[in-house]
Amino acid sequence: MKLQIRSFKTTDAPAAAALIARTLLTSNQGDYPKAYLDRLITQMTPAWLCQKAAATHFYVGYFQQQLVATGAIGSYWGRPGEYSLFTIFVDPEVQGMGGRQILHTLEQDVYFSHAYRVEIPASVTAHLFYQHFGYRPKPGGIYPDDEGLYRLEKFPHESFH
């Protein structure tokens, strides 16, 4: 299955918000309380997604004309050479295939190519997926933080000789 991945457009916002809500309530419901997930869904409105897209390189993935994946890369608190991955959600129906494609797209982005360090706040549900692709817990980050997220990082230009 090959996704059609492109930059986010404001017209994608309603479908992206619906995808995020569906993914949270399906994939993350075993790892987080419903009240926590409901708060996230309330926050991630179409307007919020448009704001996020204005501040990041935000991508969407479509399969058969249906939005099935989102992901963004942007500045890590304004620090030069440091970036963060954000808003990565993949429809539960295609998680076995779509996650790799959206992550690959983010890792091909110009921000990633210029990064010294890339961080991802990973859910309990997805942190092992990201570790498979070389993201490691930050020092002291082997447990979820007070937001219920693992803080993982990758140094794209670090060589392992």
Coordinates of C-alpha atoms in Angstrom, one line a residue:
M1 CA 0.0 0.0 0.0
K2 CA 1.5 3.3 -1.1
L3 CA 0.2 6.6 0.4
Q4 CA 0.0 9.8 -1.5
I5 CA 1.8 12.1 0.8
R6 CA 1.8 15.9 0.3
S7 CA 1.9 19.1 2.3
F8 CA -1.1 19.9 4.5
K9 CA -3.7 22.3 3.2
T10 CA -6.3 24.0 5.3
T11 CA -9.0 22.0 3.5
D12 CA -7.4 18.9 5.1
A13 CA -8.1 20.1 8.7
P14 CA -11.6 18.6 9.3
A15 CA -10.5 15.2 8.0
A16 CA -7.3 15.4 10.0
A17 CA -9.1 16.2 13.2
A18 CA -11.5 13.3 12.6
L19 CA -8.5 11.0 11.9
I20 CA -6.8 12.1 15.1
A21 CA -9.9 11.5 17.2
R22 CA -10.5 8.1 15.7
T23 CA -6.9 7.1 16.2
L24 CA -6.7 8.2 19.8
L25 CA -10.0 6.5 20.7
T26 CA -9.0 3.3 19.0
S27 CA -5.2 2.8 19.2
N28 CA -4.4 4.7 22.4
Q29 CA -7.5 3.8 24.5
G30 CA -5.7 0.8 26.1
D31 CA -2.8 3.0 27.3
Y32 CA -4.5 6.2 28.5
P33 CA -7.7 7.2 30.4
K34 CA -10.6 8.3 28.3
A35 CA -10.6 11.7 30.0
Y36 CA -7.0 12.3 28.8
L37 CA -7.9 11.3 25.3
D38 CA -11.0 13.5 25.3
R39 CA -8.9 16.5 26.3
L40 CA -6.5 15.9 23.4
I41 CA -9.3 15.5 21.0
T42 CA -10.9 18.8 22.2
Q43 CA -7.5 20.5 21.7
M44 CA -6.8 19.2 18.3
T45 CA -9.5 21.0 16.4
P46 CA -9.3 21.9 12.7
A47 CA -8.3 25.5 13.7
W48 CA -5.5 24.2 16.0
L49 CA -4.2 22.0 13.2
C50 CA -4.1 24.9 10.8
Q51 CA -2.0 26.8 13.4
K52 CA 0.3 23.9 13.8
A53 CA 0.7 23.7 10.0
A54 CA 1.6 27.4 9.8
A55 CA 4.5 26.8 12.2
T56 CA 5.8 23.5 10.9
H57 CA 6.2 21.4 7.8
F58 CA 3.0 19.5 8.1
Y59 CA 2.2 16.5 5.8
V60 CA -0.9 14.4 5.2
G61 CA -1.1 10.9 3.7
Y62 CA -4.0 9.8 1.5
F63 CA -5.0 6.3 0.4
Q64 CA -7.9 6.0 -2.1
Q65 CA -8.9 9.6 -1.6
Q66 CA -9.1 9.2 2.2
L67 CA -6.8 11.0 4.7
V68 CA -5.1 8.2 6.7
A69 CA -1.9 9.8 8.1
T70 CA -0.6 13.1 9.5
G71 CA 2.8 14.2 10.7
A72 CA 4.8 17.4 11.1
I73 CA 8.3 18.6 11.8
G74 CA 9.2 21.9 13.3
S75 CA 11.5 23.9 15.5
Y76 CA 12.3 22.5 19.0
W77 CA 11.6 25.6 21.2
G78 CA 13.4 27.8 18.7
R79 CA 16.8 26.1 19.3
P80 CA 19.1 26.2 16.2
G81 CA 19.7 22.8 14.8
E82 CA 17.0 21.1 16.9
Y83 CA 13.7 20.0 15.6
S84 CA 10.7 18.0 16.8
L85 CA 8.3 15.6 15.2
F86 CA 4.6 16.4 16.0
T87 CA 1.1 15.3 15.3
I88 CA 1.9 11.9 13.9
F89 CA -1.3 9.9 13.6
V90 CA -2.1 7.0 11.3
D91 CA -5.5 5.5 10.8
P92 CA -5.8 2.3 12.8
E93 CA -6.8 0.4 9.6
V94 CA -3.4 1.2 8.0
Q95 CA -1.0 1.5 11.0
G96 CA 1.1 -1.5 9.8
M97 CA 2.0 0.4 6.7
G98 CA 1.2 4.1 6.9
G99 CA 3.4 4.9 9.9
R100 CA 6.6 4.0 8.2
Q101 CA 5.7 6.1 5.1
I102 CA 4.8 9.3 7.1
L103 CA 8.0 8.9 9.2
H104 CA 10.1 8.4 6.1
T105 CA 8.6 11.6 4.7
L106 CA 9.4 13.6 7.8
E107 CA 13.0 12.2 7.8
Q108 CA 13.4 13.4 4.2
D109 CA 12.3 16.9 5.1
V110 CA 14.8 19.8 4.8
Y111 CA 14.4 20.5 8.6
F112 CA 15.5 16.9 9.4
S113 CA 18.4 17.1 7.0
H114 CA 19.7 20.2 8.8
A115 CA 19.0 18.9 12.3
Y116 CA 21.7 18.2 14.8
R117 CA 19.0 16.6 17.0
V118 CA 15.3 15.6 16.5
E119 CA 13.0 14.9 19.4
I120 CA 9.7 13.1 19.4
P121 CA 7.2 13.1 22.2
A122 CA 6.0 9.6 21.7
S123 CA 2.9 8.0 23.2
V124 CA 3.1 4.9 25.3
T125 CA 1.3 3.2 22.4
A126 CA 3.9 4.2 19.8
H127 CA 7.3 4.6 21.5
L128 CA 8.6 1.2 20.5
F129 CA 7.7 1.9 16.9
Y130 CA 10.0 5.0 17.0
Q131 CA 12.7 3.1 18.8
H132 CA 12.8 0.6 15.9
F133 CA 13.8 3.6 13.7
G134 CA 16.6 4.7 15.9
Y135 CA 14.9 7.1 18.3
R136 CA 16.2 6.6 21.8
P137 CA 15.0 7.8 25.2
K138 CA 16.5 11.1 26.3
P139 CA 18.7 10.8 29.4
G140 CA 16.4 10.0 32.3
G141 CA 13.5 9.4 29.9
I142 CA 13.0 5.7 30.1
Y143 CA 9.6 6.2 31.6
P144 CA 6.7 8.3 30.4
D145 CA 6.7 11.9 31.7
D146 CA 3.9 13.8 33.5
E147 CA 2.2 14.2 30.1
G148 CA 2.2 10.5 29.6
L149 CA 4.8 10.7 26.8
Y150 CA 8.2 9.2 26.2
R151 CA 10.7 11.9 25.1
L152 CA 12.8 10.2 22.4
E153 CA 15.6 11.7 20.3
K154 CA 17.7 11.0 17.3
F155 CA 20.9 12.5 16.1
P156 CA 20.6 12.3 12.3
H157 CA 24.2 13.0 11.5
E158 CA 25.8 10.9 14.3
S159 CA 28.0 8.2 12.9
F160 CA 28.3 4.8 14.4
H161 CA 31.8 3.6 13.6

